[in-house]
Each structure stands twice: as structure tokens, then as C-alpha cells.
Short mmCIF file of C-alpha atoms in Angstrom, two decimals:
data_model
loop_
_atom_site.label_atom_id
_atom_site.label_comp_id
_atom_site.label_asym_id
_atom_site.label_seq_id
_atom_site.Cartn_x
_atom_site.Cartn_y
_atom_site.Cartn_z
CA ALA A 14 80.04 82.42 55.48
CA GLN A 15 82.07 79.78 57.88
CA LYS A 16 86.17 79.25 57.11
CA VAL A 17 88.92 78.08 58.11
CA THR A 18 92.46 80.62 56.39
CA GLN A 19 95.56 78.88 57.25
CA ALA A 20 97.65 80.67 55.18
CA GLN A 21 101.36 79.39 56.00
CA THR A 22 100.98 76.15 53.41
CA GLU A 23 104.65 75.19 55.13
CA ILE A 24 107.05 76.85 57.49
CA SER A 25 111.14 75.16 58.17
CA VAL A 26 112.16 75.57 61.92
CA VAL A 27 115.27 74.54 62.96
CA GLU A 28 115.58 72.54 66.88
CA LYS A 29 114.76 74.69 69.98
CA GLU A 30 113.43 77.31 68.00
CA ASP A 31 109.85 78.91 68.35
CA VAL A 32 107.52 78.73 65.85
CA THR A 33 103.82 80.06 66.01
CA LEU A 34 100.97 78.92 63.42
CA ASP A 35 98.52 80.76 62.58
CA CYS A 36 94.34 80.43 62.39
CA VAL A 37 92.15 82.84 61.27
CA TYR A 38 88.66 82.03 61.14
CA GLU A 39 85.38 83.57 59.67
CA THR A 40 81.12 82.74 61.39
CA ARG A 41 78.22 84.55 62.43
CA ASP A 42 77.27 81.42 64.83
CA THR A 43 78.01 83.22 68.50
CA THR A 44 78.48 79.70 70.38
CA TYR A 45 81.56 77.73 67.75
CA TYR A 46 84.46 75.41 69.07
CA LEU A 47 87.96 75.61 67.60
CA PHE A 48 90.24 73.11 67.39
CA TRP A 49 93.54 72.01 66.83
CA TYR A 50 95.10 68.51 65.49
CA LYS A 51 98.22 67.43 64.77
CA GLN A 52 98.73 64.95 61.74
CA PRO A 53 102.79 63.35 61.91
CA PRO A 54 103.89 61.63 58.87
CA SER A 55 102.62 58.71 60.02
CA GLY A 56 99.14 59.44 58.64
CA GLU A 57 96.84 60.05 61.51
CA LEU A 58 94.85 62.63 62.60
CA VAL A 59 95.88 63.27 66.82
CA PHE A 60 93.10 65.82 69.12
CA LEU A 61 95.56 68.82 70.38
CA ILE A 62 93.08 70.71 71.97
CA ARG A 63 89.92 72.82 71.89
CA ARG A 64 87.84 76.18 73.06
CA ASN A 65 84.69 77.87 73.36
CA SER A 66 83.94 81.04 71.97
CA PHE A 67 83.33 81.96 75.65
CA ASP A 68 86.61 81.14 76.48
CA GLU A 69 88.74 83.40 75.75
CA GLN A 70 91.47 82.03 77.76
CA ASN A 71 94.78 81.39 76.75
CA GLU A 72 95.77 78.09 77.33
CA ILE A 73 99.80 76.55 77.94
CA SER A 74 100.61 72.50 77.77
CA GLY A 75 103.68 72.67 77.94
CA ARG A 76 105.52 72.98 74.96
CA TYR A 77 103.02 73.77 73.88
CA SER A 78 100.50 77.40 73.97
CA TRP A 79 97.72 78.50 72.47
CA ASN A 80 95.81 82.20 71.96
CA PHE A 81 92.37 82.54 71.21
CA GLN A 82 90.96 86.16 70.16
CA LYS A 83 88.16 86.65 69.06
CA SER A 84 88.43 89.97 68.24
CA THR A 85 90.59 88.80 65.19
CA SER A 86 89.09 85.90 64.95
CA SER A 87 92.46 84.48 65.45
CA PHE A 88 93.27 80.72 67.05
CA ASN A 89 97.41 80.64 66.97
CA PHE A 90 99.02 77.60 67.94
CA THR A 91 102.80 78.26 69.58
CA ILE A 92 105.55 74.39 69.67
CA THR A 93 108.16 76.08 72.27
CA ALA A 94 111.62 74.54 71.14
CA SER A 95 110.92 72.78 68.77
CA GLN A 96 111.76 69.27 68.32
CA VAL A 97 111.72 67.53 64.83
CA VAL A 98 109.09 65.08 66.72
CA ASP A 99 106.87 67.88 66.21
CA SER A 100 106.95 67.80 62.58
CA ALA A 101 103.28 67.27 61.30
CA VAL A 102 100.91 68.90 59.61
CA TYR A 103 98.97 70.71 61.98
CA PHE A 104 95.51 71.76 61.03
CA CYS A 105 92.59 74.38 62.60
CA ALA A 106 89.14 73.53 62.31
CA LEU A 107 85.65 75.26 63.30
CA ARG A 108 82.40 73.27 64.41
CA ARG A 109 79.39 74.64 63.61
CA ASP A 110 75.84 72.50 64.90
CA THR A 111 76.09 69.14 64.48
CA GLY A 112 79.74 69.49 64.76
CA LYS A 113 80.21 69.62 61.25
CA LEU A 114 84.60 70.75 61.29
CA ILE A 115 85.56 72.95 59.24
CA PHE A 116 89.15 72.51 58.47
CA GLY A 117 92.32 75.04 57.40
CA GLN A 118 94.37 73.81 54.60
CA GLY A 119 96.58 73.06 57.21
CA THR A 120 100.38 73.93 57.91
CA THR A 121 102.95 71.45 57.15
CA LEU A 122 105.57 72.20 59.78
CA GLN A 123 109.49 70.85 59.51
CA VAL A 124 111.94 71.18 62.13
CA LYS A 125 115.35 70.71 60.91
CA PRO A 126 117.63 68.99 63.42
CA ASN B 18 89.04 50.10 73.21
CA ALA B 19 89.69 50.53 69.57
CA GLY B 20 88.23 54.02 69.50
CA VAL B 21 87.49 54.01 66.02
CA THR B 22 88.76 51.58 62.73
CA GLN B 23 88.07 52.11 58.84
CA THR B 24 88.52 48.24 56.62
CA PRO B 25 89.93 48.33 54.38
CA LYS B 26 93.95 50.30 54.84
CA PHE B 27 94.26 50.91 50.71
CA ARG B 28 92.48 49.78 47.46
CA VAL B 29 92.87 49.80 43.85
CA LEU B 30 89.68 50.49 41.59
CA LYS B 31 88.98 50.58 37.94
CA THR B 32 87.08 53.64 36.98
CA GLY B 33 83.36 52.30 37.27
CA GLN B 34 84.08 49.82 40.04
CA SER B 35 81.54 50.41 43.48
CA MET B 36 82.89 49.72 46.71
CA THR B 37 81.98 50.02 50.11
CA LEU B 38 84.22 51.63 53.20
CA LEU B 39 83.03 50.93 56.54
CA CYS B 40 83.90 52.43 60.12
CA ALA B 41 83.00 50.74 63.29
CA GLN B 42 83.48 53.16 66.63
CA ASP B 43 83.65 51.49 70.18
CA MET B 44 82.58 55.00 71.97
CA ASN B 45 78.83 54.86 71.87
CA HIS B 46 78.97 58.29 69.78
CA GLU B 47 76.42 59.45 68.51
CA TYR B 48 77.86 61.49 65.88
CA MET B 49 79.68 60.28 62.59
CA TYR B 50 82.18 61.76 59.56
CA TRP B 51 83.33 60.99 56.34
CA TYR B 52 86.21 63.36 55.29
CA ARG B 53 88.55 62.81 52.00
CA GLN B 54 91.30 64.36 52.63
CA ASP B 55 93.46 65.96 49.09
CA PRO B 56 97.01 67.52 49.03
CA GLY B 57 96.17 71.23 50.10
CA MET B 58 93.02 71.08 50.41
CA GLY B 59 92.54 70.17 54.43
CA LEU B 60 89.76 67.31 55.22
CA ARG B 61 86.56 68.36 53.76
CA LEU B 62 82.99 66.37 54.76
CA ILE B 63 81.55 64.37 52.77
CA HIS B 64 78.26 62.48 54.24
CA TYR B 65 77.79 62.94 58.15
CA SER B 66 74.84 60.91 60.76
CA VAL B 67 73.34 62.49 64.08
CA GLY B 68 72.26 59.01 65.37
CA GLU B 69 71.47 55.35 64.06
CA GLY B 70 69.13 56.16 60.57
CA THR B 71 69.37 59.03 59.89
CA THR B 72 72.40 60.75 57.26
CA ALA B 73 73.27 64.26 56.30
CA LYS B 74 74.99 65.96 53.17
CA GLY B 75 78.09 67.65 54.18
CA GLU B 76 80.57 69.47 51.60
CA VAL B 77 80.77 67.30 49.14
CA PRO B 78 78.42 63.98 49.16
CA ASP B 79 78.06 63.67 45.42
CA GLY B 80 79.39 60.70 43.65
CA TYR B 81 79.22 58.77 47.58
CA ASN B 82 75.68 57.27 49.63
CA VAL B 83 76.27 56.91 53.29
CA SER B 84 74.14 53.92 55.67
CA ARG B 85 73.68 54.20 59.46
CA LEU B 86 72.27 51.20 60.14
CA LYS B 87 73.58 50.41 63.29
CA LYS B 88 75.08 52.73 65.59
CA GLN B 89 78.34 52.81 65.89
CA ASN B 90 79.16 51.68 62.11
CA PHE B 91 78.89 53.99 59.20
CA LEU B 92 78.89 53.06 55.68
CA LEU B 93 80.59 55.57 52.92
CA GLY B 94 79.34 53.67 49.15
CA LEU B 95 80.66 54.79 45.17
CA GLU B 96 78.50 53.31 43.30
CA SER B 97 80.70 54.09 40.01
CA ALA B 98 83.78 54.94 41.15
CA ALA B 99 85.97 57.87 39.44
CA PRO B 100 89.55 58.81 39.51
CA SER B 101 88.64 62.35 41.34
CA GLN B 102 87.71 59.49 43.63
CA THR B 103 91.69 58.97 44.50
CA SER B 104 92.26 60.33 47.93
CA VAL B 105 92.59 59.21 51.82
CA TYR B 106 89.26 58.69 53.63
CA PHE B 107 88.89 59.63 57.58
CA CYS B 108 85.97 58.22 59.74
CA ALA B 109 85.46 60.28 62.48
CA SER B 110 82.87 60.11 65.88
CA SER B 111 82.32 62.62 68.90
CA ALA B 112 79.32 62.54 71.55
CA PRO B 113 77.13 66.16 70.35
CA GLY B 114 77.51 69.32 71.87
CA GLY B 115 81.46 70.78 71.46
CA TYR B 116 83.24 67.90 71.59
CA GLU B 117 86.59 66.71 69.59
CA GLN B 118 85.77 64.61 67.27
CA PHE B 119 87.81 60.80 67.12
CA PHE B 120 88.95 60.61 63.75
CA GLY B 121 89.93 56.41 62.88
CA PRO B 122 93.27 55.66 60.47
CA GLY B 123 92.33 56.38 57.44
CA THR B 124 91.34 54.78 53.76
CA ARG B 125 93.63 55.65 50.67
CA LEU B 126 91.96 54.93 47.87
CA THR B 127 93.05 54.61 43.81
CA VAL B 128 90.87 55.00 41.39
CA LEU B 129 92.73 53.78 38.10
#
């Protein structure tokens, strides 16, 4: 079965705190891709990162970093020094053949000033 | 570049009415998708297309039909709307392979 689980439904932090959003996936495919998308209150879906199954290097982009571990089937997302503008729903997704995306349920992040 | 556009942005239907949602992309992408987003359930794939003239069922296809007559357009039809189809609908497109999907702004549909 192909599945993405984001166990944290809602997270609330105070500005400048670090926060990690968890993502656990299940797949039998040997080649697959993992994604994170952000959905701000305005409703659009914004692509953040793509990672293929052969590349376990962690990635850092400004205040964002991603930790991909095949051994635990996890692809976690950390925001360092969170800001109010980071408040959004964040989705982790698994891409299979023909490009179909399987989304997690999403984690709502609220960053309070 | 407009990216992915969706028409209309909002719509209210009565039970049993029909309508068509239009998705257009100007990135020359082969693949196109229709998702629905419901509270607490993430996005679920309704139908998708891997090229002009092709369509396939996704996770939740019942009650919907699609057509891809032109590469740049992907239409989603509801023949007889039901309240359970109240949702936000997103269209997306992508290149073949493991590339990211680009999403439209969404259509908020309410069925009374």
C-alpha cells in the first residue's frame, strides 16, 4: 500500500521557535519522489522541495531544512526561527508512476507573534 | 506565463445540476490532474491524464468525468451534483518523470 502519514494535525509555536513537521511514508516502489507543499491562508499550493529515493542528502534552504531517511521511511521538515508568515498548512506527498501524488492529511502550523 | 488557471473560482449548485470545471496550463506539460480537498483529508486524486486524448481514474473518481481534447486543457464534469461533492477542487500539471506538480488556484464548489 502507498500511504503518507502526517501524524501532527496542528502545531502552535511562538515566533523564533524551531519547529519540525513529521512525514512518514509507505511504498514498495524502489524509485519514488517525495515532496513538501505549503498552503498559506490564501489557499494556493506552493511547491517547496522534491527529493528522489536515491538521494538521501539533507537539504537546507534558508530557514528551511529537510531530513530524508529511507531506513525509517521519513521525510521531515524543519523550520528554524519560525516567523508569522510561516503559518500555513503543510503537506507531504509521495509521487508514484504516472505522476500521481499521494498526499498526507496535512499539518496546520500556527506561528504566534 | 499564467501557469495553471482554473475557471470558475467559485460556484454554487443545486443537487442534480451539472457543471464543468475548466483547467488550462501554458507550460506544455504532458500530465494533468484533478484533485479535491476536504477538511482533514489532504488532497485526493479524482482523475488524471498522461497526454492529449487520454484519461484515467484516480482515488475518488465516482460522480466525475473528464476530458483532455487539447494538451493544454483538462475538463472536469459533474453530471448530477450531490452535496458530497462540496469541496475545493485543484487542477495541476507536470512534466513526465519525477517533477513537481504545479497547481491552479482552486475552485470552491458548494452543492446545496
